[in-house]
Amino acid sequence: MVLAALLCAAAPAHASLQVGIDADATLFAGGKQADDAIAAWKKLGIDAVRIQVQWGKIAPDPAASVPPLGFNPADPNDPDYNWQLVDGAVNRVVAAGLQPILMIDGPPPLWGSGNPLLGNPRYKPSAGAFGNFAGAVAARYGGVVQDYILWNEPNLPLWIQPQATCGFERCSPASADTYRGMVRAAYDTIHTADPSSTVLIGALAPAGGNLKSANANMRPLEFLRALACVNAKLRIITTGGCRNFQPAVADGFAYHPHGTKNPPDQDYANPDDATLASLPRLEKLLDTLQGWGRLWSPSRPMGIWLDEYGYQTRPPDKLRGVTPGRQDLYLQQASYLAGRDPRVQLLSQYLWQDEPVGNPPQYSGWQSGLLYADGTPKPALADFADPFWVDYAGGVLWGQVRPGGAHEVVVEQRMPGAATAWQPIGDVETAGDGTFALKAQIVPFASYRSVSDDGEISDAIVATPPADDGSGGPSGSVNGLLVDRRSVSTVPGAPVPPSFAGLSIEYWSLADYISWAGGVNPIFARLVGALAAGGHGAPTLRVGGNSTDESWWSPDGTPGPPSAPVVLTPPWLASLGAWERNTHMPLLLGLDLGLGDPSNAAAFAQAALGALPPGSLQDFEIGNEPDLYSQPTTFHVSERQLVRTQKRPGDYGYPQYRDEVDGYLGALGAAAPGVPLSAGGFASSVWEDQEDDLLTQADGRLPVFNAHAYALATCGGHTRKLGSTYYTYALLGTSAFRNLVQRMRLLAGIAAANGAQLRVSEANSADCGGVHGGSDTFASALWGVDVLFGLAEAGVRNVDFHTWNGAWYAPITWSVHGGHLTARVRPLFYAMLLFDRATPAGAKLIAVSPNAATAKLKTWATIDPRGTRRIVIVNKDPAAGHKLVLRVPGGAARGQLVRLLAPSIASTSGVSYAGQSYGMSTRTGRLLGRRVSQAVVRKLGAFRVVVPPGSAAMLTVRAARR
């Protein structure tokens, strides 16, 4: 067996992981729809089906303030009960050999509320009445049902009101007191009717908010503490609803660890919210409460039933959805995380089929199914029966074969590179629930999959090294400054690629930047030179954007078709050639795919190759945002109107695009041999799910995949009405960095697995020209520094900030006054300047830990061939200064500090780097003022640097003398 000495089978930590599904709409529809669905579930290896037993829909006279005369709520055979829908669902599930799990929930009938006179059935559901109903459910179904869940998401006002009791200054939890009484009553009646049953409590929603009103969503861990009558410091509460406290009782705990858009291993920002990644914290609290007698259970520790878990997809949900490919990936990772936790008994998929979408922008309902609303399967369906995951850090290859049972599985590896073969690296036998785990020496960017004895092949997962960012966060405060303690690693990481940070300029605006008075633009040339002064190469120049698909090569200047108004001529190439000979910027040129004329694109590529200086062309990029070809768009930036015309019919999709790219590859390979070709450049992350397919089908002819990365979505008039303050602060928020970098890390890993590179050929703070009061402020500089380092660490080859003259996000804009050309250098340019100074020739990244993506103080570092460390500190906290206590092992005792400053994060001028500035405008492109640096001396083994609110700095520390 290949690599037998390096591999060993590891028994899964879990005795039995049940797979469940929640699909009431499908089940209650009955007929062929329900029968077909259940047959599909059984084939997929689903073990259990959760069924909601809604009190108000089964009990008689739900709108009445009193139950009907003679009604016996404890008797399941009382003729006033209506069990028809639940009977049908339970019978179908049992007949298929699956296990029904009954969730006994509300809303209750009005007469079952705590005060029917209020007319609100959700108001403090009566414990006694609920106990009677729960006992009736268990008596009716106890012969075929084992597990009962008491209520659904009691920490939300949709199910119990009020959530809080509010006084003059504060609100305190109230719904937990109501729920405690309900579960105590129902636990006893269920066990009386069905002694062998398992009664589960909780079923909490994973996130809430601060209790500022009586019906606010409550955070789950806050609810759990309130259920046990302890406060945030775990001190016992004896007042209010806790005055006569008796603990809630349960046989296990149910939970809904939805991550919304976060991957399964990422927590929410608030520690009282809890995703799948937070299970250890949830379990610790459960164990503490149980140990103190504040929660009673015959099981110790309590098992966990994840009875609801899912990711909504975009499409159709544009607000809370992830891409279908990301849903597929996240569900597989979730299976692994649940499977490795020995306390997790069940992981249940929510839903089977999407609920219908309401009118935008509400996007009502849930769209987390394995099928779209019309029954079309999503990618996750194909991999649901055989989830597979690579735990890079743990060195584990994990999977599950569904249905469970004993299976022989072969785990295979494909080394990075185009068209490499799959090779078996280990055989393993599954546990009884179909899970397996294989310890392995994981090869970075290799692909892994499993092949089971029933012939099923799992999804191929790329082994992408995770970011090593630690936990982050300040460790205290001194004199009003937040104190962060961090240490620079002694192990160099990946080299920073030369010419990493560059510019992307629209074809129609290129002359604004490179030409003036019949020659080269001297101001721009000097600014470009400033970005090359660090010695790591001139910045890249990508010519493209929407104008890529509006360009037409015309050797004689004849206009092209109306859809291609940008005419490229030999004089245009000559101007670009003169610029290249002056600046030596690595050049990327976009080729018009929208026109659908590969011969014209090939002719342009051939002409460019002949006219431009040898070696200047780095890449020809095929098309721009082809996923928007079928969607015409018009938007305005300041006084300019920009129009993207419709280039394809409405049913144009990825398969047609891939075929068109294949045709272009053939034509371009002959016309421009030796110049790398690239494709991608999608506007939507939905098409990015096809990266592996695109690179695989190209069979090595696409050594580069392009991606576009904008921190904020601001296209459309409604988004621009949020105000400048919103965008300024949004750029410094977690999502503007983390979401973008996480996405690029995944794409870079897939590219590497195919022997290709990832270029972020278009990036900036906001799309559609940017937004005034965000893209043009100092906040964009702080964001820019952070994201450049984040993308370099994520494995990206280079990043080009997109621009055109007049755009709000332009690092440089141009105007003419009195016949003189003038440049305005905006804050984002200073971010590029700082990054250049921090990444000299031969620089390699080096970790500064902890450096969490969520931290307001970010720390990045490089080491050059002489051993000099350059530590960049970005304080994205607009309100507080931070004091960094920084250890630099092997460094000299003295360092030099320079700062990137502005009056505030909202400033559009007044920016300085190392005390120098380009001023309000410049006719020379030279930094003005005296360069300012500060000596910093190591004391008690560490450098101490104070970083003012909303600023950045770079500390340079040479290697210690030996």
PDB file of C-alpha atoms in Angstrom, residues 162-339:
ATOM      1  CA  PRO A 162     -42.261  37.894  26.256  1.00  0.00           C
ATOM      2  CA  GLN A 163     -38.567  37.135  25.934  1.00  0.00           C
ATOM      3  CA  ALA A 164     -37.688  39.712  28.557  1.00  0.00           C
ATOM      4  CA  THR A 165     -39.085  41.780  31.393  1.00  0.00           C
ATOM      5  CA  CYS A 166     -38.072  45.384  30.892  1.00  0.00           C
ATOM      6  CA  GLY A 167     -37.841  48.089  33.505  1.00  0.00           C
ATOM      7  CA  PHE A 168     -36.771  51.691  33.244  1.00  0.00           C
ATOM      8  CA  GLU A 169     -33.079  51.019  32.574  1.00  0.00           C
ATOM      9  CA  ARG A 170     -32.672  47.362  31.655  1.00  0.00           C
ATOM     10  CA  CYS A 171     -34.315  44.173  30.485  1.00  0.00           C
ATOM     11  CA  SER A 172     -33.858  40.783  32.099  1.00  0.00           C
ATOM     12  CA  PRO A 173     -34.632  37.327  30.642  1.00  0.00           C
ATOM     13  CA  ALA A 174     -38.199  36.063  31.102  1.00  0.00           C
ATOM     14  CA  SER A 175     -38.844  33.362  28.489  1.00  0.00           C
ATOM     15  CA  ALA A 176     -36.476  30.919  30.170  1.00  0.00           C
ATOM     16  CA  ASP A 177     -38.646  30.961  33.312  1.00  0.00           C
ATOM     17  CA  THR A 178     -41.694  30.108  31.208  1.00  0.00           C
ATOM     18  CA  TYR A 179     -39.840  27.358  29.372  1.00  0.00           C
ATOM     19  CA  ARG A 180     -38.482  25.811  32.587  1.00  0.00           C
ATOM     20  CA  GLY A 181     -41.987  25.218  33.845  1.00  0.00           C
ATOM     21  CA  MET A 182     -43.060  23.791  30.484  1.00  0.00           C
ATOM     22  CA  VAL A 183     -40.275  21.227  30.307  1.00  0.00           C
ATOM     23  CA  ARG A 184     -40.692  20.122  33.910  1.00  0.00           C
ATOM     24  CA  ALA A 185     -44.365  19.429  33.262  1.00  0.00           C
ATOM     25  CA  ALA A 186     -43.856  17.743  29.896  1.00  0.00           C
ATOM     26  CA  TYR A 187     -40.899  15.584  30.966  1.00  0.00           C
ATOM     27  CA  ASP A 188     -43.008  13.829  33.564  1.00  0.00           C
ATOM     28  CA  THR A 189     -46.070  13.284  31.360  1.00  0.00           C
ATOM     29  CA  ILE A 190     -43.994  11.936  28.468  1.00  0.00           C
ATOM     30  CA  HIS A 191     -42.097   9.484  30.665  1.00  0.00           C
ATOM     31  CA  THR A 192     -45.346   8.372  32.264  1.00  0.00           C
ATOM     32  CA  ALA A 193     -46.827   7.591  28.854  1.00  0.00           C
ATOM     33  CA  ASP A 194     -43.588   6.289  27.292  1.00  0.00           C
ATOM     34  CA  PRO A 195     -41.072   5.273  30.007  1.00  0.00           C
ATOM     35  CA  SER A 196     -38.277   4.369  27.563  1.00  0.00           C
ATOM     36  CA  SER A 197     -38.417   7.692  25.728  1.00  0.00           C
ATOM     37  CA  THR A 198     -35.650  10.271  25.356  1.00  0.00           C
ATOM     38  CA  VAL A 199     -36.830  13.782  26.131  1.00  0.00           C
ATOM     39  CA  LEU A 200     -34.727  16.587  24.697  1.00  0.00           C
ATOM     40  CA  ILE A 201     -34.890  20.234  25.627  1.00  0.00           C
ATOM     41  CA  GLY A 202     -33.343  23.363  24.165  1.00  0.00           C
ATOM     42  CA  ALA A 203     -33.630  23.393  20.361  1.00  0.00           C
ATOM     43  CA  LEU A 204     -32.232  26.913  20.662  1.00  0.00           C
ATOM     44  CA  ALA A 205     -31.635  29.294  17.785  1.00  0.00           C
ATOM     45  CA  PRO A 206     -27.883  29.973  17.496  1.00  0.00           C
ATOM     46  CA  ALA A 207     -27.862  33.760  17.670  1.00  0.00           C
ATOM     47  CA  GLY A 208     -29.762  36.634  19.179  1.00  0.00           C
ATOM     48  CA  GLY A 209     -29.245  40.207  20.212  1.00  0.00           C
ATOM     49  CA  ASN A 210     -28.980  42.362  23.275  1.00  0.00           C
ATOM     50  CA  LEU A 211     -32.152  42.410  25.340  1.00  0.00           C
ATOM     51  CA  LYS A 212     -33.395  45.923  24.699  1.00  0.00           C
ATOM     52  CA  SER A 213     -37.091  45.154  24.430  1.00  0.00           C
ATOM     53  CA  ALA A 214     -39.593  42.626  25.709  1.00  0.00           C
ATOM     54  CA  ASN A 215     -39.562  40.663  22.457  1.00  0.00           C
ATOM     55  CA  ALA A 216     -35.951  40.808  21.361  1.00  0.00           C
ATOM     56  CA  ASN A 217     -34.236  37.654  20.167  1.00  0.00           C
ATOM     57  CA  MET A 218     -32.239  36.234  23.075  1.00  0.00           C
ATOM     58  CA  ARG A 219     -28.757  34.837  22.673  1.00  0.00           C
ATOM     59  CA  PRO A 220     -28.712  31.062  23.288  1.00  0.00           C
ATOM     60  CA  LEU A 221     -26.122  30.909  26.068  1.00  0.00           C
ATOM     61  CA  GLU A 222     -27.807  33.799  27.856  1.00  0.00           C
ATOM     62  CA  PHE A 223     -31.074  31.850  27.627  1.00  0.00           C
ATOM     63  CA  LEU A 224     -29.390  28.716  28.962  1.00  0.00           C
ATOM     64  CA  ARG A 225     -27.990  30.566  31.955  1.00  0.00           C
ATOM     65  CA  ALA A 226     -31.395  32.102  32.599  1.00  0.00           C
ATOM     66  CA  LEU A 227     -32.941  28.632  32.400  1.00  0.00           C
ATOM     67  CA  ALA A 228     -30.595  27.633  35.230  1.00  0.00           C
ATOM     68  CA  CYS A 229     -31.190  30.904  37.113  1.00  0.00           C
ATOM     69  CA  VAL A 230     -27.594  32.086  37.011  1.00  0.00           C
ATOM     70  CA  ASN A 231     -26.284  35.383  35.681  1.00  0.00           C
ATOM     71  CA  ALA A 232     -23.478  36.145  33.254  1.00  0.00           C
ATOM     72  CA  LYS A 233     -20.923  35.558  36.055  1.00  0.00           C
ATOM     73  CA  LEU A 234     -22.617  32.242  36.920  1.00  0.00           C
ATOM     74  CA  ARG A 235     -23.900  33.586  40.212  1.00  0.00           C
ATOM     75  CA  ILE A 236     -27.223  32.170  41.351  1.00  0.00           C
ATOM     76  CA  ILE A 237     -30.334  34.327  40.898  1.00  0.00           C
ATOM     77  CA  THR A 238     -33.068  34.009  43.523  1.00  0.00           C
ATOM     78  CA  THR A 239     -35.423  36.801  42.517  1.00  0.00           C
ATOM     79  CA  GLY A 240     -38.265  37.141  40.011  1.00  0.00           C
ATOM     80  CA  GLY A 241     -39.041  33.930  38.153  1.00  0.00           C
ATOM     81  CA  CYS A 242     -36.126  32.232  39.960  1.00  0.00           C
ATOM     82  CA  ARG A 243     -37.602  32.750  43.420  1.00  0.00           C
ATOM     83  CA  ASN A 244     -38.822  29.151  43.777  1.00  0.00           C
ATOM     84  CA  PHE A 245     -36.301  27.609  41.421  1.00  0.00           C
ATOM     85  CA  GLN A 246     -36.499  23.963  40.465  1.00  0.00           C
ATOM     86  CA  PRO A 247     -34.167  22.789  37.685  1.00  0.00           C
ATOM     87  CA  ALA A 248     -35.244  21.931  34.190  1.00  0.00           C
ATOM     88  CA  VAL A 249     -35.043  18.211  33.466  1.00  0.00           C
ATOM     89  CA  ALA A 250     -33.982  16.465  30.272  1.00  0.00           C
ATOM     90  CA  ASP A 251     -32.431  13.323  28.841  1.00  0.00           C
ATOM     91  CA  GLY A 252     -30.438  15.276  26.268  1.00  0.00           C
ATOM     92  CA  PHE A 253     -30.010  18.671  24.700  1.00  0.00           C
ATOM     93  CA  ALA A 254     -31.116  19.755  21.213  1.00  0.00           C
ATOM     94  CA  TYR A 255     -29.489  22.657  19.405  1.00  0.00           C
ATOM     95  CA  HIS A 256     -29.629  24.507  16.066  1.00  0.00           C
ATOM     96  CA  PRO A 257     -26.025  25.567  15.306  1.00  0.00           C
ATOM     97  CA  HIS A 258     -26.671  27.370  11.998  1.00  0.00           C
ATOM     98  CA  GLY A 259     -23.698  29.458  10.891  1.00  0.00           C
ATOM     99  CA  THR A 260     -25.599  31.768   8.487  1.00  0.00           C
ATOM    100  CA  LYS A 261     -22.734  32.687   6.117  1.00  0.00           C
ATOM    101  CA  ASN A 262     -19.898  31.648   8.421  1.00  0.00           C
ATOM    102  CA  PRO A 263     -18.135  28.349   7.701  1.00  0.00           C
ATOM    103  CA  PRO A 264     -18.868  25.591  10.248  1.00  0.00           C
ATOM    104  CA  ASP A 265     -15.571  26.090  12.084  1.00  0.00           C
ATOM    105  CA  GLN A 266     -16.096  29.829  12.562  1.00  0.00           C
ATOM    106  CA  ASP A 267     -17.780  31.243  15.623  1.00  0.00           C
ATOM    107  CA  TYR A 268     -20.038  34.260  15.901  1.00  0.00           C
ATOM    108  CA  ALA A 269     -18.474  37.412  17.290  1.00  0.00           C
ATOM    109  CA  ASN A 270     -20.552  37.430  20.489  1.00  0.00           C
ATOM    110  CA  PRO A 271     -19.585  34.643  22.935  1.00  0.00           C
ATOM    111  CA  ASP A 272     -23.230  34.129  23.929  1.00  0.00           C
ATOM    112  CA  ASP A 273     -24.073  33.132  20.341  1.00  0.00           C
ATOM    113  CA  ALA A 274     -22.958  29.672  19.319  1.00  0.00           C
ATOM    114  CA  THR A 275     -22.389  27.923  16.005  1.00  0.00           C
ATOM    115  CA  LEU A 276     -21.143  24.413  15.346  1.00  0.00           C
ATOM    116  CA  ALA A 277     -17.650  25.679  16.136  1.00  0.00           C
ATOM    117  CA  SER A 278     -18.892  26.709  19.587  1.00  0.00           C
ATOM    118  CA  LEU A 279     -20.059  23.294  20.759  1.00  0.00           C
ATOM    119  CA  PRO A 280     -17.206  22.957  23.281  1.00  0.00           C
ATOM    120  CA  ARG A 281     -18.307  26.226  24.898  1.00  0.00           C
ATOM    121  CA  LEU A 282     -21.944  25.145  24.920  1.00  0.00           C
ATOM    122  CA  GLU A 283     -21.050  21.741  26.342  1.00  0.00           C
ATOM    123  CA  LYS A 284     -18.889  23.304  29.039  1.00  0.00           C
ATOM    124  CA  LEU A 285     -21.782  25.472  30.182  1.00  0.00           C
ATOM    125  CA  LEU A 286     -24.168  22.503  30.168  1.00  0.00           C
ATOM    126  CA  ASP A 287     -21.720  20.470  32.242  1.00  0.00           C
ATOM    127  CA  THR A 288     -21.218  23.306  34.718  1.00  0.00           C
ATOM    128  CA  LEU A 289     -24.950  23.822  35.178  1.00  0.00           C
ATOM    129  CA  GLN A 290     -25.552  20.104  35.514  1.00  0.00           C
ATOM    130  CA  GLY A 291     -22.707  19.764  38.010  1.00  0.00           C
ATOM    131  CA  TRP A 292     -24.197  22.534  40.147  1.00  0.00           C
ATOM    132  CA  GLY A 293     -27.654  20.976  40.087  1.00  0.00           C
ATOM    133  CA  ARG A 294     -29.058  23.857  38.036  1.00  0.00           C
ATOM    134  CA  LEU A 295     -29.970  21.454  35.237  1.00  0.00           C
ATOM    135  CA  TRP A 296     -30.942  17.827  35.882  1.00  0.00           C
ATOM    136  CA  SER A 297     -30.399  14.859  33.592  1.00  0.00           C
ATOM    137  CA  PRO A 298     -29.931  11.117  34.110  1.00  0.00           C
ATOM    138  CA  SER A 299     -27.178  11.293  31.487  1.00  0.00           C
ATOM    139  CA  ARG A 300     -23.797  12.701  32.380  1.00  0.00           C
ATOM    140  CA  PRO A 301     -22.568  14.305  30.276  1.00  0.00           C
ATOM    141  CA  MET A 302     -25.679  15.112  28.310  1.00  0.00           C
ATOM    142  CA  GLY A 303     -25.759  14.074  24.664  1.00  0.00           C
ATOM    143  CA  ILE A 304     -26.263  16.692  21.962  1.00  0.00           C
ATOM    144  CA  TRP A 305     -28.828  16.388  19.171  1.00  0.00           C
ATOM    145  CA  LEU A 306     -28.236  18.882  16.364  1.00  0.00           C
ATOM    146  CA  ASP A 307     -31.791  18.564  15.144  1.00  0.00           C
ATOM    147  CA  GLU A 308     -31.603  21.485  12.687  1.00  0.00           C
ATOM    148  CA  TYR A 309     -28.663  22.587  10.574  1.00  0.00           C
ATOM    149  CA  GLY A 310     -28.385  24.126   7.143  1.00  0.00           C
ATOM    150  CA  TYR A 311     -27.047  26.817   4.863  1.00  0.00           C
ATOM    151  CA  GLN A 312     -29.290  28.942   2.689  1.00  0.00           C
ATOM    152  CA  THR A 313     -28.024  29.376  -0.841  1.00  0.00           C
ATOM    153  CA  ARG A 314     -27.612  32.306  -3.174  1.00  0.00           C
ATOM    154  CA  PRO A 315     -29.422  31.875  -5.448  1.00  0.00           C
ATOM    155  CA  PRO A 316     -32.075  32.417  -4.412  1.00  0.00           C
ATOM    156  CA  ASP A 317     -31.428  34.165  -1.081  1.00  0.00           C
ATOM    157  CA  LYS A 318     -29.342  37.247  -1.856  1.00  0.00           C
ATOM    158  CA  LEU A 319     -29.172  38.389   1.759  1.00  0.00           C
ATOM    159  CA  ARG A 320     -28.261  35.347   3.831  1.00  0.00           C
ATOM    160  CA  GLY A 321     -27.245  32.777   1.229  1.00  0.00           C
ATOM    161  CA  VAL A 322     -23.886  31.238   0.405  1.00  0.00           C
ATOM    162  CA  THR A 323     -23.138  29.853  -3.042  1.00  0.00           C
ATOM    163  CA  PRO A 324     -24.471  26.364  -3.804  1.00  0.00           C
ATOM    164  CA  GLY A 325     -20.908  25.088  -4.004  1.00  0.00           C
ATOM    165  CA  ARG A 326     -20.090  26.631  -0.646  1.00  0.00           C
ATOM    166  CA  GLN A 327     -23.208  25.004   0.850  1.00  0.00           C
ATOM    167  CA  ASP A 328     -21.947  21.645  -0.385  1.00  0.00           C
ATOM    168  CA  LEU A 329     -18.519  22.217   1.129  1.00  0.00           C
ATOM    169  CA  TYR A 330     -19.855  23.537   4.439  1.00  0.00           C
ATOM    170  CA  LEU A 331     -22.273  20.643   4.940  1.00  0.00           C
ATOM    171  CA  GLN A 332     -19.422  18.188   4.485  1.00  0.00           C
ATOM    172  CA  GLN A 333     -17.235  20.061   6.936  1.00  0.00           C
ATOM    173  CA  ALA A 334     -20.150  20.184   9.379  1.00  0.00           C
ATOM    174  CA  SER A 335     -20.530  16.409   9.166  1.00  0.00           C
ATOM    175  CA  TYR A 336     -16.886  16.060  10.145  1.00  0.00           C
ATOM    176  CA  LEU A 337     -17.137  18.477  13.074  1.00  0.00           C
ATOM    177  CA  ALA A 338     -20.247  16.728  14.361  1.00  0.00           C
ATOM    178  CA  GLY A 339     -18.752  13.297  13.743  1.00  0.00           C
TER     179      GLY A 339
END
